[in-house]
Short mmCIF file of C-alpha atoms and ligand atoms in Angstrom, two decimals:
data_model
loop_
_atom_site.label_atom_id
_atom_site.label_comp_id
_atom_site.label_asym_id
_atom_site.label_seq_id
_atom_site.Cartn_x
_atom_site.Cartn_y
_atom_site.Cartn_z
CA MET A 7 90.82 75.89 104.54
CA SER A 8 88.73 73.23 102.62
CA GLU A 9 86.75 75.75 100.70
CA THR A 10 87.42 76.11 96.95
CA ILE A 11 87.96 79.68 95.68
CA CYS A 12 87.79 81.14 92.31
CA ALA A 13 88.67 84.60 90.75
CA VAL A 14 89.70 86.16 87.50
CA ALA A 15 93.52 86.69 87.83
CA THR A 16 93.96 89.02 84.83
CA PRO A 17 93.31 92.77 85.09
CA PRO A 18 89.75 93.96 84.41
CA GLY A 19 89.08 95.05 80.95
CA ARG A 20 89.63 93.67 77.41
CA GLY A 21 92.93 91.84 76.68
CA GLY A 22 94.66 89.11 74.69
CA ILE A 23 93.88 86.42 77.24
CA GLY A 24 91.88 86.30 80.37
CA ILE A 25 92.73 83.91 83.28
CA VAL A 26 90.42 82.27 85.77
CA ARG A 27 92.02 80.50 88.65
CA VAL A 28 90.38 78.03 90.91
CA SER A 29 92.12 76.56 93.92
CA GLY A 30 90.94 73.98 96.52
CA PRO A 31 89.54 70.53 96.73
CA ALA A 32 86.81 70.97 94.27
CA CYS A 33 89.20 71.71 91.27
CA ARG A 34 88.80 68.24 89.82
CA ASP A 35 84.92 68.58 90.01
CA VAL A 36 85.11 71.96 88.45
CA ALA A 37 87.27 70.66 85.60
CA GLN A 38 84.92 67.69 84.99
CA ALA A 39 81.96 69.92 84.99
CA LEU A 40 83.31 72.73 82.86
CA LEU A 41 85.56 70.80 80.47
CA GLY A 42 84.25 67.30 80.61
CA PHE A 43 87.59 65.90 81.85
CA VAL A 44 90.30 66.52 84.26
CA PRO A 45 93.54 67.73 82.36
CA SER A 46 96.70 65.86 82.83
CA PRO A 47 98.72 67.56 85.48
CA ARG A 48 100.77 70.46 84.35
CA ILE A 49 100.09 69.79 80.68
CA ALA A 50 98.69 72.76 78.64
CA THR A 51 95.40 71.26 77.02
CA LEU A 52 93.23 72.92 74.58
CA ALA A 53 89.62 72.69 75.71
CA ASP A 54 86.16 74.16 75.33
CA PHE A 55 84.86 75.65 78.60
CA ARG A 56 81.22 74.60 78.46
CA VAL A 57 78.32 73.95 80.63
CA ILE A 58 76.60 70.59 80.61
CA ASP A 59 74.02 71.25 77.99
CA GLY A 60 76.71 72.05 75.41
CA GLU A 61 76.76 75.68 75.34
CA VAL A 62 80.33 76.82 74.91
CA LEU A 63 81.23 79.83 77.10
CA ASP A 64 84.79 80.15 75.83
CA SER A 65 87.66 77.92 74.68
CA GLY A 66 91.34 78.18 75.59
CA ILE A 67 94.05 76.41 77.50
CA ALA A 68 93.34 74.54 80.73
CA LEU A 69 95.97 73.71 83.15
CA TYR A 70 95.71 71.44 86.24
CA PHE A 71 98.23 71.61 88.99
CA PRO A 72 97.52 68.89 91.65
CA ALA A 73 98.48 69.69 95.22
CA PRO A 74 101.02 70.19 96.64
CA ALA A 75 102.93 71.33 93.38
CA SER A 76 100.92 74.43 92.82
CA TYR A 77 101.22 78.23 93.68
CA THR A 78 98.68 77.78 96.61
CA GLY A 79 99.86 74.28 97.54
CA GLU A 80 96.29 73.03 96.89
CA ASP A 81 94.75 71.62 93.69
CA VAL A 82 94.76 74.56 91.21
CA LEU A 83 92.99 74.79 88.00
CA GLU A 84 93.92 77.58 85.65
CA LEU A 85 91.78 78.52 82.68
CA GLN A 86 93.23 80.70 79.94
CA GLY A 87 90.51 81.96 77.93
CA HIS A 88 90.07 85.09 75.83
CA GLY A 89 90.31 88.40 77.52
CA SER A 90 86.67 89.34 77.36
CA PRO A 91 85.20 90.60 80.64
CA ILE A 92 81.75 89.13 79.67
CA ALA A 93 83.18 85.67 78.73
CA LEU A 94 85.24 85.53 81.90
CA ASP A 95 82.26 86.61 83.96
CA ARG A 96 80.19 83.74 82.46
CA VAL A 97 82.98 81.14 83.17
CA VAL A 98 83.38 82.42 86.77
CA SER A 99 79.59 82.54 87.34
CA TYR A 100 79.29 79.00 86.14
CA ILE A 101 82.11 77.82 88.47
CA LEU A 102 80.42 79.52 91.38
CA GLU A 103 77.43 77.39 90.79
CA GLN A 104 79.60 74.39 91.93
CA ASP A 105 80.89 74.16 95.47
CA VAL A 106 83.03 77.22 94.98
CA ARG A 107 83.03 80.74 96.28
CA LEU A 108 84.76 83.95 95.08
CA ALA A 109 88.16 84.61 96.35
CA ASN A 110 89.04 87.41 98.73
CA PRO A 111 91.82 89.90 97.78
CA GLY A 112 95.17 88.02 98.08
CA GLU A 113 93.55 84.77 99.09
CA PHE A 114 95.53 82.65 96.65
CA THR A 115 98.84 84.07 98.08
CA GLU A 116 97.53 83.72 101.65
CA ARG A 117 96.82 80.12 101.04
CA ALA A 118 100.42 79.74 99.49
CA PHE A 119 101.72 81.43 102.71
CA ARG A 120 99.59 79.10 105.01
CA ASN A 121 100.71 75.96 103.04
CA ASP A 122 104.49 77.16 103.40
CA LYS A 123 104.97 77.84 99.79
CA LEU A 124 106.41 81.20 100.77
CA ASP A 125 106.83 83.07 103.93
CA LEU A 126 105.16 86.38 104.87
CA ALA A 127 107.87 88.71 103.65
CA GLN A 128 107.89 86.84 100.30
CA ALA A 129 104.07 87.00 100.02
CA GLU A 130 104.37 90.73 100.64
CA ALA A 131 107.02 91.02 97.97
CA VAL A 132 104.41 89.45 95.51
CA ALA A 133 102.13 92.47 96.18
CA ASP A 134 105.03 94.82 96.02
CA LEU A 135 106.23 93.62 92.71
CA ILE A 136 102.70 93.92 91.27
CA ALA A 137 102.51 97.45 92.73
CA SER A 138 106.07 98.53 91.72
CA ALA A 139 106.23 101.96 90.17
CA SER A 140 109.77 101.83 88.80
CA ALA A 141 112.28 99.20 87.68
CA GLU A 142 114.43 99.71 90.80
CA ALA A 143 111.33 98.93 93.05
CA ALA A 144 110.52 95.92 90.84
CA ARG A 145 114.12 94.68 91.28
CA ALA A 146 113.89 95.10 95.06
CA ALA A 147 110.66 93.24 95.14
CA THR A 148 112.02 90.39 93.09
CA ARG A 149 115.03 90.13 95.34
CA SER A 150 112.69 89.78 98.35
CA LEU A 151 110.39 87.37 96.62
CA SER A 152 113.37 85.24 95.87
CA GLY A 153 113.66 84.72 99.53
CA GLU A 154 117.06 86.46 99.84
CA PHE A 155 115.68 88.83 102.47
CA SER A 156 113.85 85.97 104.33
CA ARG A 157 117.02 83.91 104.33
CA ARG A 158 119.02 86.69 106.05
CA VAL A 159 116.23 87.26 108.61
CA ARG A 160 116.13 83.56 109.32
CA GLU A 161 119.90 83.20 109.59
CA LEU A 162 119.99 86.10 111.93
CA ASP A 163 117.17 84.65 113.93
CA GLN A 164 119.04 81.38 114.26
CA SER A 165 122.15 83.03 115.58
CA VAL A 166 119.96 84.90 118.12
CA LEU A 167 118.38 81.73 119.16
CA THR A 168 121.73 79.78 119.53
CA LEU A 169 123.12 82.60 121.68
CA ARG A 170 119.95 82.63 123.79
CA ILE A 171 120.18 79.00 124.30
CA TYR A 172 123.82 79.37 125.32
CA ILE A 173 123.15 82.12 127.73
CA GLU A 174 120.21 80.33 129.31
CA SER A 175 122.10 77.18 129.85
CA ALA A 176 124.85 79.38 131.20
CA ILE A 177 122.45 80.80 133.80
CA ASP A 178 120.92 77.37 134.59
CA PHE A 179 124.09 75.21 134.78
CA ALA A 180 127.09 77.33 135.35
CA GLU A 181 128.58 77.21 138.73
CA GLU A 182 130.42 80.39 137.81
CA GLU A 183 127.89 82.31 135.78
CA ILE A 184 130.07 85.40 135.71
CA ASP A 185 132.72 83.51 133.69
CA PHE A 186 130.38 82.43 131.08
CA LEU A 187 129.08 85.94 130.52
CA GLY A 188 132.46 87.34 130.45
CA ASP A 189 133.49 85.64 127.24
CA ARG A 190 134.65 87.81 124.51
CA GLU A 191 133.00 85.39 121.97
CA GLN A 192 129.42 86.41 123.11
CA HIS A 193 130.24 89.98 122.90
CA ASP A 194 131.60 89.58 119.39
CA GLN A 195 128.58 87.56 118.30
CA LEU A 196 126.11 90.16 119.47
CA ALA A 197 128.15 92.96 117.66
CA ALA A 198 128.00 90.92 114.47
CA MET A 199 124.24 90.44 114.78
CA GLU A 200 123.77 94.09 115.50
CA GLY A 201 125.72 94.92 112.35
CA LEU A 202 123.72 92.49 110.25
CA VAL A 203 120.35 94.01 111.48
CA LYS A 204 121.60 97.47 110.73
CA GLU A 205 122.42 96.39 107.15
CA LEU A 206 118.93 94.79 106.68
CA ILE A 207 117.39 98.08 108.05
CA GLU A 208 119.36 100.14 105.52
CA ARG A 209 118.63 97.87 102.55
CA SER A 210 114.84 97.63 103.43
CA THR A 211 114.63 101.31 103.94
CA ALA A 212 116.21 101.87 100.51
CA GLY A 213 113.61 99.53 98.97
CA LEU A 214 110.76 101.28 100.74
CA THR A 215 111.97 104.46 99.46
CA MET A 216 112.13 103.23 95.94
CA GLN A 217 108.42 102.12 96.38
CA ILE A 218 107.04 105.31 98.12
CA GLY A 219 109.45 107.93 96.87
CA LEU A 220 110.34 111.25 98.33
CA ASP A 221 108.10 114.46 98.91
CA VAL A 222 110.21 117.52 98.24
CA ALA A 223 108.96 120.97 98.76
CA ILE A 224 110.84 123.95 97.02
CA ALA A 225 110.73 126.96 99.29
CA GLY A 226 112.50 130.25 100.01
CA ASP A 227 112.31 134.02 99.66
CA PRO A 228 110.35 135.37 96.63
CA ASN A 229 112.15 135.74 93.35
CA VAL A 230 115.22 133.39 94.21
CA GLY A 231 114.32 130.99 91.26
CA LYS A 232 112.24 128.31 93.03
CA SER A 233 109.86 127.91 90.09
CA SER A 234 112.69 128.01 87.65
CA LEU A 235 114.26 125.27 89.55
CA LEU A 236 111.00 123.24 89.43
CA ASN A 237 110.85 123.65 85.73
CA GLN A 238 114.31 122.69 85.27
CA LEU A 239 114.25 119.62 87.50
CA LEU A 240 111.01 118.54 85.56
CA GLY A 241 112.39 119.27 82.30
CA GLU A 242 109.18 121.08 81.26
CA ASP A 243 107.76 124.62 81.62
CA ARG A 244 105.42 123.86 84.40
CA ALA A 245 105.53 126.99 86.56
CA ILE A 246 105.20 130.64 85.55
CA VAL A 247 108.53 132.45 85.91
CA THR A 248 108.85 136.18 86.03
CA SER A 249 111.11 138.62 87.46
CA THR A 250 108.33 140.01 89.70
CA ALA A 251 108.66 138.74 93.33
CA GLY A 252 105.51 136.99 94.47
CA THR A 253 104.86 135.32 91.11
CA THR A 254 103.89 131.95 92.44
CA ARG A 255 100.75 131.96 94.66
CA ASP A 256 99.40 128.55 94.65
CA THR A 257 101.39 125.33 95.32
CA LEU A 258 102.49 123.49 92.05
CA HIS A 259 103.15 119.76 91.79
CA GLY A 260 105.31 117.81 89.47
CA GLU A 261 106.75 114.29 89.57
CA LEU A 262 110.11 113.03 88.32
CA SER A 263 112.13 109.92 88.76
CA ILE A 264 115.83 110.15 89.66
CA ASP A 265 117.34 106.80 88.59
CA GLY A 266 114.02 105.06 89.62
CA LEU A 267 113.41 107.00 92.81
CA PRO A 268 109.99 108.63 92.63
CA VAL A 269 110.27 112.27 93.60
CA ARG A 270 107.18 114.44 94.01
CA LEU A 271 108.08 118.12 93.84
CA THR A 272 105.95 120.96 95.15
CA ASP A 273 106.85 124.52 94.28
CA THR A 274 105.60 127.05 96.88
CA ALA A 275 104.96 130.71 97.08
CA GLY A 276 107.95 132.82 98.21
CA LEU A 277 107.78 133.57 101.90
CA ARG A 278 107.82 137.21 102.97
CA LEU A 279 105.86 139.64 104.92
CA SER A 280 102.93 140.66 102.84
CA GLU A 281 99.64 142.43 103.07
CA ASP A 282 98.30 140.93 99.86
CA PRO A 283 95.53 138.51 101.00
CA ILE A 284 96.16 136.13 98.08
CA GLU A 285 99.83 135.99 98.74
CA VAL A 286 99.14 135.32 102.52
CA LEU A 287 96.97 132.38 101.44
CA GLY A 288 99.68 131.10 99.10
CA MET A 289 102.20 131.38 101.98
CA LYS A 290 99.77 129.28 104.23
CA ARG A 291 99.69 126.65 101.66
CA ALA A 292 103.52 126.79 101.21
CA GLU A 293 103.89 126.18 105.00
CA ALA A 294 101.57 123.20 104.82
CA ALA A 295 103.54 121.85 101.95
CA LEU A 296 106.70 122.18 104.16
CA GLU A 297 105.07 120.36 107.05
CA LYS A 298 104.35 117.23 105.08
CA ALA A 299 107.41 117.18 102.99
CA ASP A 300 110.26 114.58 103.46
CA CYS A 301 112.80 117.09 102.40
CA VAL A 302 112.87 120.81 101.70
CA LEU A 303 114.97 122.51 99.09
CA TRP A 304 115.57 125.92 100.64
CA VAL A 305 116.52 128.26 97.80
CA VAL A 306 118.55 131.31 98.24
CA GLU A 307 120.52 133.70 95.89
CA ASP A 308 124.16 132.79 95.71
CA ALA A 309 124.95 136.52 96.03
CA ASP A 310 123.20 136.53 99.38
CA GLU A 311 126.09 135.63 101.68
CA ASN A 312 124.09 135.19 104.83
CA ALA A 313 120.91 133.59 103.51
CA ALA A 314 119.65 130.63 105.66
CA PRO A 315 116.45 128.97 106.31
CA PRO A 316 114.47 131.17 108.86
CA GLU A 317 114.11 128.37 111.52
CA GLU A 318 115.20 124.75 111.85
CA TYR A 319 112.67 122.77 109.89
CA ARG A 320 111.80 119.52 111.42
CA VAL A 321 112.37 117.98 108.00
CA LYS A 322 115.67 117.42 106.11
CA THR A 323 116.73 120.72 104.54
CA LEU A 324 119.10 121.08 101.53
CA ILE A 325 120.40 124.60 100.80
CA VAL A 326 120.31 125.51 96.99
CA ARG A 327 122.46 128.67 96.29
CA ASN A 328 120.91 129.57 93.01
CA LYS A 329 121.75 132.10 90.28
CA CYS A 330 125.52 131.27 90.65
CA ASP A 331 125.93 132.42 87.19
CA LEU A 332 125.56 135.95 88.59
CA THR A 333 128.29 135.47 91.04
CA GLY A 334 130.50 133.51 88.67
CA SER A 335 130.93 130.74 91.31
CA ARG A 336 131.24 127.07 90.28
CA PRO A 337 128.05 125.12 90.29
CA GLY A 338 127.76 121.74 92.22
CA PHE A 339 128.39 120.46 95.61
CA LEU A 340 129.25 122.94 98.38
CA GLY A 341 128.94 120.31 101.10
CA GLU A 342 126.93 117.28 101.89
CA GLU A 343 123.70 119.38 102.09
CA SER A 344 124.42 122.51 100.23
CA PHE A 345 124.57 123.17 96.42
CA ARG A 346 125.27 125.91 93.92
CA THR A 347 122.93 125.92 90.84
CA CYS A 348 121.93 127.95 88.01
CA ALA A 349 118.22 127.21 87.33
CA LEU A 350 118.44 128.96 83.91
CA THR A 351 120.93 126.44 82.43
CA GLY A 352 120.58 123.46 84.91
CA ALA A 353 124.12 123.68 86.03
CA GLY A 354 124.59 122.05 89.31
CA LEU A 355 121.32 120.07 89.16
CA ALA A 356 123.04 116.73 88.73
CA GLU A 357 124.65 117.19 92.04
CA LEU A 358 121.34 118.15 93.51
CA ARG A 359 119.78 115.02 92.17
CA GLU A 360 122.54 113.08 93.87
CA GLY A 361 121.77 115.00 97.07
CA LEU A 362 118.19 114.03 96.92
CA LYS A 363 119.06 110.35 96.39
CA ARG A 364 121.28 110.48 99.35
CA VAL A 365 118.47 111.94 101.50
CA ALA A 366 116.23 109.10 100.35
CA GLY A 367 118.75 106.65 101.43
CA PHE A 368 119.06 105.45 97.84
CA ARG A 369 121.73 102.71 97.48
CA THR A 370 123.87 102.32 94.41
CA GLY A 371 124.69 98.74 93.55
CA SER A 372 120.98 98.19 93.93
CA ASP A 373 120.90 95.70 96.73
CA ALA A 374 117.75 97.03 98.20
CA PHE A 375 114.94 94.78 99.51
CA ALA A 376 111.22 95.47 99.08
CA GLY A 377 110.95 96.79 102.72
CA ARG A 378 107.65 97.49 104.33
CA PRO A 379 107.11 99.92 107.21
CA ARG A 380 106.36 96.85 109.41
CA HIS A 381 109.58 95.08 108.45
CA ILE A 382 111.57 98.13 109.34
CA THR A 383 109.78 98.65 112.66
CA SER A 384 110.40 95.07 113.60
CA LEU A 385 114.03 95.23 112.50
CA LYS A 386 114.53 98.41 114.50
CA ARG A 387 113.02 96.72 117.62
CA ALA A 388 115.25 93.80 117.13
CA HIS A 389 118.08 96.08 116.83
CA GLY A 390 117.26 97.97 120.07
CA ALA A 391 116.93 94.57 121.87
CA LEU A 392 120.34 93.48 120.66
CA LEU A 393 121.94 96.74 121.76
CA ASN A 394 120.28 96.20 125.23
CA ALA A 395 121.47 92.57 125.23
CA ALA A 396 125.04 93.67 124.66
CA ARG A 397 124.76 96.23 127.47
CA GLU A 398 123.40 93.67 129.85
CA LEU A 399 126.15 91.25 128.90
CA SER A 400 128.75 93.84 129.81
CA ALA A 401 126.86 94.28 133.15
CA ARG A 402 126.77 90.41 133.41
CA GLN A 403 123.09 90.35 133.82
CA GLY A 404 122.44 86.90 132.28
CA GLU A 405 118.71 86.96 132.78
CA LEU A 406 118.36 90.26 131.01
CA VAL A 407 120.61 89.28 128.15
CA ALA A 408 118.28 86.28 127.58
CA GLU A 409 115.15 88.37 127.79
CA ASN A 410 116.38 90.86 125.27
CA LEU A 411 117.40 88.03 122.90
CA ARG A 412 113.98 86.72 123.27
CA VAL A 413 112.48 90.04 122.20
CA ALA A 414 114.84 90.16 119.20
CA HIS A 415 113.75 86.59 118.18
CA ASP A 416 110.05 87.56 118.43
CA CYS A 417 110.70 90.72 116.22
CA LEU A 418 112.58 88.67 113.54
CA GLY A 419 109.91 86.02 113.62
CA GLU A 420 107.17 88.55 112.94
CA ILE A 421 108.82 89.54 109.76
CA VAL A 422 108.75 86.09 108.09
CA GLY A 423 105.36 85.31 109.54
CA VAL A 424 106.43 82.82 112.22
CA THR A 425 105.03 84.86 115.20
CA THR A 426 102.48 87.07 113.33
CA SER A 427 98.97 87.53 114.65
CA ASP A 428 96.03 86.59 112.51
CA ASP A 429 94.74 90.17 112.57
CA LEU A 430 97.97 91.47 111.04
CA LEU A 431 97.88 88.58 108.41
CA GLY A 432 94.27 89.70 107.51
CA GLU A 433 95.37 93.40 107.07
CA ILE A 434 98.34 92.39 104.87
CA PHE A 435 96.49 90.12 102.49
CA ALA A 436 93.51 92.42 102.20
CA THR A 437 95.70 95.01 100.37
CA PHE A 438 96.32 92.46 97.64
CA CYS A 439 94.47 92.41 94.34
CA ILE A 440 91.75 89.81 93.79
CA GLY A 441 92.97 86.86 91.87
CA LYS A 442 96.52 86.99 93.35
N1 LIG B 25 120.53 134.85 86.30
C1 LIG B 25 119.66 133.88 86.78
N2 LIG B 25 118.34 134.19 86.91
C2 LIG B 25 117.52 133.24 87.45
C3 LIG B 25 117.92 131.93 87.91
N3 LIG B 25 116.87 131.29 88.30
C4 LIG B 25 115.86 132.21 88.12
N4 LIG B 25 116.18 133.22 87.61
C5 LIG B 25 115.39 134.44 87.33
O1 LIG B 25 114.91 134.93 88.46
C6 LIG B 25 113.53 135.43 88.36
C7 LIG B 25 112.74 134.77 89.38
O2 LIG B 25 112.43 133.40 89.09
P1 LIG B 25 111.29 132.45 89.61
O3 LIG B 25 111.70 131.10 89.14
O4 LIG B 25 110.04 133.02 89.17
O5 LIG B 25 111.54 132.73 91.15
P2 LIG B 25 110.59 132.19 92.25
O6 LIG B 25 111.51 131.94 93.47
O7 LIG B 25 109.74 131.12 91.93
O8 LIG B 25 109.77 133.48 92.74
P3 LIG B 25 108.29 133.72 93.40
O9 LIG B 25 107.50 132.62 92.80
O10 LIG B 25 107.98 134.99 93.14
O11 LIG B 25 108.56 133.38 94.83
C8 LIG B 25 113.13 135.16 87.07
O12 LIG B 25 113.37 136.26 86.15
C9 LIG B 25 114.20 134.03 86.50
O13 LIG B 25 114.40 134.08 85.15
C10 LIG B 25 119.38 131.70 87.66
O14 LIG B 25 119.96 130.64 88.10
N5 LIG B 25 120.09 132.64 87.14
MG1 LIG B 26 107.66 130.96 91.80
#
C-alpha cells in the first residue's frame, strides 16, 4: 500500500470547481513539485498549480492532510481548481509524471477501510449515498455511514462471542455440563439475539428496497381499467385508454415514487383467449412482465363478484377491484391485499399506494439502513445459525450450540469486513466511482 494514487474526484464535465485528490507517501513531493511548497496541514491555501518551468496549469485552493488524520488515513493532498476537464486533465497528467499512478475505482475508500477509518458496511454506505435515488435512500445511507448499523452488528457479534465463550468453557470445565446448558439465562440471551438480527434484517431490507425499488406489473382481463390505473398512478396520460377490449398490445412502462420508494410500473395487454396474432404477442410480453415483477396488481371489475387471478403467481399479488363507481361501493382497503378503486377519479389509489409500500417492506419512522443483498444474506445466515443454536441448547448439545454460534459470529464479521475475503473486497470496491 505504499503506492501513491491520484484521481479527479469531481464528476466529469464542466463545473464550478474541479477537485484532484492525491493519497499516499508521495503527497509532499507532489505538493513541492506542483505548488513549490507543502501547504500547512488542514489550512486552505491559495496557490498556483504549476510545473517547474513556470507554466501555470490552474490556480485554486490546496489542502494537505498529513496521515493519519485524513479520509484515507494516508497523506492526502486535495487540489481544488476550476471545473474544466482540460485543466484537470493537465494537472493529473503532471502529477502522474511523479511517482504516482491513477487510482482505481473506490481505491481511496478502500484505503480508508484498510486503515480502519471506516468498516466495510460504512464504506459501502459511501457508494450507496452517492448512488441514492431518493431522499429516503440517502437518509438510510447516511445512517449506515454514521456507523449506526455497524455498531449494532458489532454489539450483536460481541454478545454471540460472549455466549460462545461461556458455552465452550461449560463444555470444557463443567463437571455437570447438563446443568450449565439448562440455564434459562442462555435461552433468553439467544432469543434476544435472534430478535435483534431479525430487526436488522427488516431495517436493511427496507433500505435496500428504497435503493432498488419495486417492479410492479398491472395485469388482468381486457377492459378492466389497467391502462387507466397506470395513467392515474403516474399522474399523466401515458397509455391509450378506450372502451374497446384489447386496446393495449405492447407493454408500457412508467416510474413513480411513493414517499421516496421508487416504483416501476408495467401496463400489460389484457389476458384472454385470442386469435389475433398481435394480441397473442402482446400477451406473451405481458406474461414475461409478470414473471420478472416483484408484485402484480391483478385488476378486476368490482361488479365481477368471482373475479380472481387465474392461478397462483409466484410473485406477490394485490387484487384491485376497479370501477367501483359503477357498483357504488366504497373505495379503499378491502383487506391487506385487496382494494377497491375508481381509476377514472383516482379514488382508492392512496390506499393502493400504501399497499405497495407494505409489499416493499417500507418502514415508516424511516429507520432503514442502506442494506445490501450481501448484508441481508449474511444476516439471514446468522439468524438461521442462532435458531439452530437455540434448538441445540434445548437438546443440551453443547458442542453444536458452540458451532452454530461460531457460524453466526463469522456471518456478522463478514458484514463489517472482519472476516471478508480479498475477492469480495475487490468486487465491492470495483463498483465505486473513480476518485472516491
Ligand atoms: N366507470 C369506470 N370506467 C373505467 C374505470 N377505469 C377504466 N374505465 C373505463 O374502462 C374502459 C377500459 O379502460 P382501459 O384502461 O383501457 O382498460 P384496460 O384494462 O387497459 O384494457 P385493455 O388494454 O384492453 O386490456 C375505458 O373506457 C375506461 O374509461 C373506472 O374506474 N370506472
Ligand atoms: Mg390497456
